[in-house]
PDB file of C-alpha atoms in Angstrom:
ATOM      1  CA  UNK A   1      -0.008  -0.013  -0.002  1.00 41.00           C
ATOM      2  CA  UNK A   2       1.377   3.394  -1.022  1.00 44.00           C
ATOM      3  CA  UNK A   3       2.039   5.916   1.694  1.00 42.00           C
ATOM      4  CA  UNK A   4       0.754   9.413   1.013  1.00 46.00           C
ATOM      5  CA  UNK A   5       2.147  12.711   2.178  1.00 43.00           C
ATOM      6  CA  UNK A   6      -0.287  14.937   4.053  1.00 42.00           C
ATOM      7  CA  UNK A   7      -0.977  17.022   0.936  1.00 47.00           C
ATOM      8  CA  UNK A   8      -0.925  14.201  -1.671  1.00 49.00           C
ATOM      9  CA  UNK A   9      -4.200  13.314  -3.346  1.00 51.00           C
ATOM     10  CA  UNK A  10      -5.387   9.715  -2.798  1.00 48.00           C
ATOM     11  CA  UNK A  11      -5.243   9.024  -6.539  1.00 53.00           C
ATOM     12  CA  UNK A  12      -1.786  10.597  -7.014  1.00 57.00           C
ATOM     13  CA  UNK A  13       0.735   8.654  -9.005  1.00 57.00           C
ATOM     14  CA  UNK A  14       3.529   7.025  -7.040  1.00 53.00           C
ATOM     15  CA  UNK A  15       6.711   9.021  -7.050  1.00 50.00           C
ATOM     16  CA  UNK A  16       4.950  12.242  -8.060  1.00 53.00           C
ATOM     17  CA  UNK A  17       4.168  13.623  -4.640  1.00 46.00           C
ATOM     18  CA  UNK A  18       4.497  17.386  -4.191  1.00 43.00           C
ATOM     19  CA  UNK A  19       8.050  18.572  -3.605  1.00 47.00           C
ATOM     20  CA  UNK A  20       7.485  22.286  -3.095  1.00 44.00           C
ATOM     21  CA  UNK A  21       5.093  22.381  -0.171  1.00 41.00           C
ATOM     22  CA  UNK A  22       1.338  22.288   0.251  1.00 42.00           C
ATOM     23  CA  UNK A  23       0.531  24.561  -2.695  1.00 48.00           C
ATOM     24  CA  UNK A  24       1.866  22.059  -5.216  1.00 48.00           C
ATOM     25  CA  UNK A  25      -0.717  19.625  -6.460  1.00 62.00           C
ATOM     26  CA  UNK A  26       0.294  16.055  -7.230  1.00 82.00           C
ATOM     27  CA  UNK A  27      -0.549  14.490 -10.576  1.00 88.00           C
ATOM     28  CA  UNK A  28      -3.305  11.922 -10.537  1.00 94.00           C
ATOM     29  CA  UNK A  29      -2.310   8.443 -11.664  1.00 94.00           C
ATOM     30  CA  UNK A  30      -4.365   8.697 -14.902  1.00 96.00           C
ATOM     31  CA  UNK A  31      -2.775  12.103 -15.657  1.00 96.00           C
ATOM     32  CA  UNK A  32       0.704  10.682 -15.027  1.00 96.00           C
ATOM     33  CA  UNK A  33       0.021   7.718 -17.335  1.00 97.00           C
ATOM     34  CA  UNK A  34      -1.352  10.059 -20.007  1.00 98.00           C
ATOM     35  CA  UNK A  35       1.786  12.148 -19.838  1.00 98.00           C
ATOM     36  CA  UNK A  36       3.889   8.993 -20.098  1.00 98.00           C
ATOM     37  CA  UNK A  37       2.000   8.018 -23.271  1.00 98.00           C
ATOM     38  CA  UNK A  38       2.520  11.518 -24.642  1.00 98.00           C
ATOM     39  CA  UNK A  39       6.220  11.366 -23.784  1.00 98.00           C
ATOM     40  CA  UNK A  40       6.858   8.002 -25.459  1.00 98.00           C
ATOM     41  CA  UNK A  41       4.842   8.768 -28.589  1.00 98.00           C
ATOM     42  CA  UNK A  42       6.532  12.134 -29.007  1.00 98.00           C
ATOM     43  CA  UNK A  43       9.921  10.515 -28.501  1.00 98.00           C
ATOM     44  CA  UNK A  44       9.108   7.922 -31.174  1.00 98.00           C
ATOM     45  CA  UNK A  45       8.591  10.742 -33.685  1.00 98.00           C
ATOM     46  CA  UNK A  46      12.189  11.929 -33.213  1.00 98.00           C
ATOM     47  CA  UNK A  47      13.652   8.419 -32.841  1.00 98.00           C
ATOM     48  CA  UNK A  48      11.919   7.250 -36.018  1.00 97.00           C
ATOM     49  CA  UNK A  49      13.145  10.310 -37.945  1.00 97.00           C
ATOM     50  CA  UNK A  50      16.721   9.523 -36.818  1.00 98.00           C
ATOM     51  CA  UNK A  51      16.481   5.884 -37.820  1.00 98.00           C
ATOM     52  CA  UNK A  52      14.802   6.445 -41.162  1.00 97.00           C
ATOM     53  CA  UNK A  53      17.296   9.200 -42.164  1.00 97.00           C
ATOM     54  CA  UNK A  54      20.172   7.008 -41.018  1.00 97.00           C
ATOM     55  CA  UNK A  55      19.224   3.748 -42.728  1.00 97.00           C
ATOM     56  CA  UNK A  56      16.761   4.847 -45.431  1.00 96.00           C
ATOM     57  CA  UNK A  57      13.960   2.460 -44.620  1.00 95.00           C
ATOM     58  CA  UNK A  58      11.903   3.666 -47.560  1.00 92.00           C
ATOM     59  CA  UNK A  59       9.344   5.877 -45.794  1.00 93.00           C
ATOM     60  CA  UNK A  60      10.368   9.519 -45.823  1.00 92.00           C
ATOM     61  CA  UNK A  61      13.958   8.530 -46.840  1.00 94.00           C
ATOM     62  CA  UNK A  62      14.703   6.133 -49.686  1.00 95.00           C
ATOM     63  CA  UNK A  63      17.718   3.816 -49.208  1.00 95.00           C
ATOM     64  CA  UNK A  64      19.886   5.713 -51.631  1.00 95.00           C
ATOM     65  CA  UNK A  65      19.357   8.922 -49.627  1.00 94.00           C
ATOM     66  CA  UNK A  66      20.256   7.372 -46.253  1.00 97.00           C
ATOM     67  CA  UNK A  67      22.974   8.836 -44.072  1.00 97.00           C
ATOM     68  CA  UNK A  68      24.742   5.459 -44.167  1.00 97.00           C
ATOM     69  CA  UNK A  69      24.788   5.678 -47.970  1.00 96.00           C
ATOM     70  CA  UNK A  70      26.737   8.923 -47.828  1.00 96.00           C
ATOM     71  CA  UNK A  71      23.846  11.402 -48.220  1.00 96.00           C
ATOM     72  CA  UNK A  72      23.367  14.506 -46.071  1.00 97.00           C
ATOM     73  CA  UNK A  73      20.334  14.107 -43.843  1.00 96.00           C
ATOM     74  CA  UNK A  74      19.794  17.838 -43.498  1.00 96.00           C
ATOM     75  CA  UNK A  75      20.761  19.070 -46.909  1.00 96.00           C
ATOM     76  CA  UNK A  76      17.396  18.472 -48.580  1.00 93.00           C
ATOM     77  CA  UNK A  77      15.491  20.351 -45.851  1.00 94.00           C
ATOM     78  CA  UNK A  78      17.949  23.261 -45.666  1.00 97.00           C
ATOM     79  CA  UNK A  79      18.324  23.719 -49.366  1.00 96.00           C
ATOM     80  CA  UNK A  80      14.525  23.813 -49.851  1.00 95.00           C
ATOM     81  CA  UNK A  81      13.941  26.704 -47.359  1.00 97.00           C
ATOM     82  CA  UNK A  82      12.257  29.407 -49.360  1.00 96.00           C
ATOM     83  CA  UNK A  83      11.049  31.936 -46.772  1.00 96.00           C
ATOM     84  CA  UNK A  84      12.092  33.733 -43.644  1.00 95.00           C
ATOM     85  CA  UNK A  85      15.058  35.569 -42.281  1.00 95.00           C
ATOM     86  CA  UNK A  86      17.317  32.479 -42.178  1.00 96.00           C
ATOM     87  CA  UNK A  87      16.844  31.402 -45.787  1.00 97.00           C
ATOM     88  CA  UNK A  88      20.340  32.322 -47.049  1.00 97.00           C
ATOM     89  CA  UNK A  89      22.015  31.034 -43.884  1.00 97.00           C
ATOM     90  CA  UNK A  90      20.235  27.666 -44.159  1.00 98.00           C
ATOM     91  CA  UNK A  91      21.210  27.400 -47.828  1.00 97.00           C
ATOM     92  CA  UNK A  92      24.802  28.020 -46.880  1.00 97.00           C
ATOM     93  CA  UNK A  93      24.633  25.349 -44.195  1.00 97.00           C
ATOM     94  CA  UNK A  94      23.128  22.688 -46.462  1.00 97.00           C
ATOM     95  CA  UNK A  95      25.451  19.743 -46.840  1.00 95.00           C
ATOM     96  CA  UNK A  96      27.862  20.842 -44.046  1.00 97.00           C
ATOM     97  CA  UNK A  97      29.075  17.870 -41.966  1.00 97.00           C
ATOM     98  CA  UNK A  98      28.723  19.727 -38.636  1.00 98.00           C
ATOM     99  CA  UNK A  99      25.106  20.560 -39.388  1.00 97.00           C
ATOM    100  CA  UNK A 100      24.325  16.941 -40.230  1.00 98.00           C
ATOM    101  CA  UNK A 101      25.993  15.762 -37.013  1.00 98.00           C
ATOM    102  CA  UNK A 102      24.141  18.349 -34.918  1.00 97.00           C
ATOM    103  CA  UNK A 103      20.813  17.583 -36.565  1.00 97.00           C
ATOM    104  CA  UNK A 104      21.128  13.812 -36.201  1.00 98.00           C
ATOM    105  CA  UNK A 105      22.484  14.047 -32.655  1.00 98.00           C
ATOM    106  CA  UNK A 106      19.507  16.254 -31.791  1.00 98.00           C
ATOM    107  CA  UNK A 107      17.046  13.798 -33.247  1.00 98.00           C
ATOM    108  CA  UNK A 108      18.632  10.827 -31.520  1.00 98.00           C
ATOM    109  CA  UNK A 109      19.068  12.625 -28.199  1.00 98.00           C
ATOM    110  CA  UNK A 110      15.463  13.818 -28.127  1.00 98.00           C
ATOM    111  CA  UNK A 111      14.147  10.410 -29.138  1.00 98.00           C
ATOM    112  CA  UNK A 112      16.127   8.503 -26.493  1.00 98.00           C
ATOM    113  CA  UNK A 113      15.499  11.072 -23.764  1.00 98.00           C
ATOM    114  CA  UNK A 114      11.755  11.126 -24.288  1.00 98.00           C
ATOM    115  CA  UNK A 115      11.275   7.431 -24.801  1.00 98.00           C
ATOM    116  CA  UNK A 116      13.398   6.510 -21.780  1.00 98.00           C
ATOM    117  CA  UNK A 117      12.118   9.398 -19.636  1.00 98.00           C
ATOM    118  CA  UNK A 118      15.606  10.702 -18.769  1.00 97.00           C
ATOM    119  CA  UNK A 119      17.127  14.171 -19.023  1.00 96.00           C
ATOM    120  CA  UNK A 120      13.801  15.815 -19.739  1.00 97.00           C
ATOM    121  CA  UNK A 121      14.942  19.261 -18.700  1.00 96.00           C
ATOM    122  CA  UNK A 122      17.880  19.109 -21.092  1.00 96.00           C
ATOM    123  CA  UNK A 123      15.519  17.767 -23.803  1.00 97.00           C
ATOM    124  CA  UNK A 124      13.067  20.588 -23.203  1.00 98.00           C
ATOM    125  CA  UNK A 125      15.747  23.270 -23.610  1.00 97.00           C
ATOM    126  CA  UNK A 126      17.692  21.681 -26.447  1.00 97.00           C
ATOM    127  CA  UNK A 127      14.595  20.434 -28.158  1.00 98.00           C
ATOM    128  CA  UNK A 128      12.935  23.834 -28.031  1.00 98.00           C
ATOM    129  CA  UNK A 129      16.007  25.428 -29.629  1.00 98.00           C
ATOM    130  CA  UNK A 130      15.994  22.779 -32.328  1.00 98.00           C
ATOM    131  CA  UNK A 131      12.281  23.342 -32.952  1.00 98.00           C
ATOM    132  CA  UNK A 132      12.851  27.093 -33.203  1.00 98.00           C
ATOM    133  CA  UNK A 133      15.431  26.512 -35.926  1.00 97.00           C
ATOM    134  CA  UNK A 134      13.043  24.214 -37.801  1.00 97.00           C
ATOM    135  CA  UNK A 135      10.237  26.717 -37.326  1.00 97.00           C
ATOM    136  CA  UNK A 136      12.440  29.439 -38.818  1.00 97.00           C
ATOM    137  CA  UNK A 137      13.081  27.082 -41.770  1.00 96.00           C
ATOM    138  CA  UNK A 138       9.378  26.897 -42.553  1.00 95.00           C
ATOM    139  CA  UNK A 139       8.643  30.405 -41.268  1.00 96.00           C
ATOM    140  CA  UNK A 140       4.852  30.206 -41.032  1.00 96.00           C
ATOM    141  CA  UNK A 141       4.376  33.997 -40.795  1.00 97.00           C
ATOM    142  CA  UNK A 142       5.417  34.391 -44.453  1.00 96.00           C
ATOM    143  CA  UNK A 143       2.474  34.890 -46.799  1.00 96.00           C
ATOM    144  CA  UNK A 144       4.749  34.478 -49.844  1.00 96.00           C
ATOM    145  CA  UNK A 145       7.841  32.486 -50.626  1.00 96.00           C
ATOM    146  CA  UNK A 146      10.992  34.173 -51.911  1.00 95.00           C
ATOM    147  CA  UNK A 147       9.886  33.467 -55.512  1.00 95.00           C
ATOM    148  CA  UNK A 148       6.633  35.367 -54.899  1.00 95.00           C
ATOM    149  CA  UNK A 149       4.364  32.306 -54.842  1.00 96.00           C
ATOM    150  CA  UNK A 150       1.887  31.922 -51.969  1.00 96.00           C
ATOM    151  CA  UNK A 151       3.272  30.110 -48.978  1.00 95.00           C
ATOM    152  CA  UNK A 152      -0.045  28.417 -48.219  1.00 94.00           C
ATOM    153  CA  UNK A 153       0.796  28.751 -44.518  1.00 94.00           C
ATOM    154  CA  UNK A 154      -2.028  27.243 -42.461  1.00 93.00           C
ATOM    155  CA  UNK A 155      -1.262  29.334 -39.364  1.00 95.00           C
ATOM    156  CA  UNK A 156       1.071  32.373 -39.142  1.00 95.00           C
ATOM    157  CA  UNK A 157       2.417  31.481 -35.670  1.00 93.00           C
ATOM    158  CA  UNK A 158       1.754  27.909 -34.520  1.00 95.00           C
ATOM    159  CA  UNK A 159       2.907  24.775 -36.370  1.00 95.00           C
ATOM    160  CA  UNK A 160       4.008  21.318 -35.296  1.00 97.00           C
ATOM    161  CA  UNK A 161       7.419  22.573 -34.178  1.00 97.00           C
ATOM    162  CA  UNK A 162       5.812  24.901 -31.593  1.00 98.00           C
ATOM    163  CA  UNK A 163       3.568  22.069 -30.370  1.00 98.00           C
ATOM    164  CA  UNK A 164       6.588  19.735 -29.965  1.00 98.00           C
ATOM    165  CA  UNK A 165       8.446  22.418 -27.987  1.00 98.00           C
ATOM    166  CA  UNK A 166       5.474  22.997 -25.682  1.00 98.00           C
ATOM    167  CA  UNK A 167       5.024  19.248 -25.184  1.00 98.00           C
ATOM    168  CA  UNK A 168       8.702  18.825 -24.183  1.00 98.00           C
ATOM    169  CA  UNK A 169       8.464  21.734 -21.735  1.00 98.00           C
ATOM    170  CA  UNK A 170       5.302  20.320 -20.154  1.00 98.00           C
ATOM    171  CA  UNK A 171       6.824  16.834 -19.866  1.00 98.00           C
ATOM    172  CA  UNK A 172       9.903  18.238 -18.143  1.00 97.00           C
ATOM    173  CA  UNK A 173       7.839  20.424 -15.816  1.00 95.00           C
ATOM    174  CA  UNK A 174       5.730  17.412 -14.760  1.00 96.00           C
ATOM    175  CA  UNK A 175       8.701  15.057 -14.327  1.00 94.00           C
ATOM    176  CA  UNK A 176       6.898  12.784 -16.775  1.00 97.00           C
ATOM    177  CA  UNK A 177       9.825  10.336 -16.943  1.00 96.00           C
ATOM    178  CA  UNK A 178       9.045   8.888 -13.537  1.00 95.00           C
ATOM    179  CA  UNK A 179       6.031   6.853 -14.831  1.00 96.00           C
ATOM    180  CA  UNK A 180       6.769   4.127 -17.406  1.00 96.00           C
ATOM    181  CA  UNK A 181      10.260   5.506 -17.751  1.00 97.00           C
ATOM    182  CA  UNK A 182      13.652   5.599 -16.103  1.00 97.00           C
ATOM    183  CA  UNK A 183      13.176   9.034 -14.608  1.00 95.00           C
ATOM    184  CA  UNK A 184      13.453   8.059 -10.967  1.00 94.00           C
ATOM    185  CA  UNK A 185      16.499   5.886 -11.617  1.00 95.00           C
ATOM    186  CA  UNK A 186      18.090   8.701 -13.608  1.00 95.00           C
ATOM    187  CA  UNK A 187      17.469  11.237 -10.816  1.00 93.00           C
ATOM    188  CA  UNK A 188      19.312   9.043  -8.307  1.00 94.00           C
ATOM    189  CA  UNK A 189      22.459   8.731 -10.389  1.00 95.00           C
ATOM    190  CA  UNK A 190      25.588  10.480  -8.938  1.00 95.00           C
ATOM    191  CA  UNK A 191      25.798  12.729 -12.007  1.00 93.00           C
ATOM    192  CA  UNK A 192      22.234  14.039 -11.672  1.00 93.00           C
ATOM    193  CA  UNK A 193      22.536  14.222  -7.872  1.00 91.00           C
ATOM    194  CA  UNK A 194      25.486  16.626  -8.389  1.00 92.00           C
ATOM    195  CA  UNK A 195      24.060  18.544 -11.340  1.00 92.00           C
ATOM    196  CA  UNK A 196      20.290  18.795 -10.742  1.00 88.00           C
ATOM    197  CA  UNK A 197      19.736  20.627 -14.029  1.00 87.00           C
ATOM    198  CA  UNK A 198      20.352  17.300 -15.810  1.00 87.00           C
ATOM    199  CA  UNK A 199      17.201  15.802 -14.255  1.00 83.00           C
TER     200      UNK A 199
END
């Protein structure tokens, strides 16, 4: 039988008791499980993108365009940017080895972190920066592309990259790695005990 703190709700998820005093509400068990599902499914988006671009499994990336076949995983995206203040910068970065490494490391890191439920604070910060760069690549506020054609932007501010960033921030704020993840184990490691920002 689980032991509750004086301010913990009876249906609170184990390991998610309030840490900041009586004004902090604990997550209910259904809410904690829902966040765990959101965490894993979001992580699978990034993990799949990494694997498909690495090995070319024939979905978004054909085998001949795989990273393991010598292709640049970020070049196609960067060279197709046709709007926004970063257009010329992204074109210049297309095909650069350091960009490919940073992009793929970001995809892998976010995928592993979210699926495993570890390092969610780092994932929230790094992932939000990565999503900002991808948002600038699509630049939804633009009504027209650089060639004058309509951008067909569905929303001038919010797209999937903004949603992913918000999801990662919420997951980190709720310590969503503790349920159906390795979050509690990760938090007890000597590294995280010393550097709490890695939690």
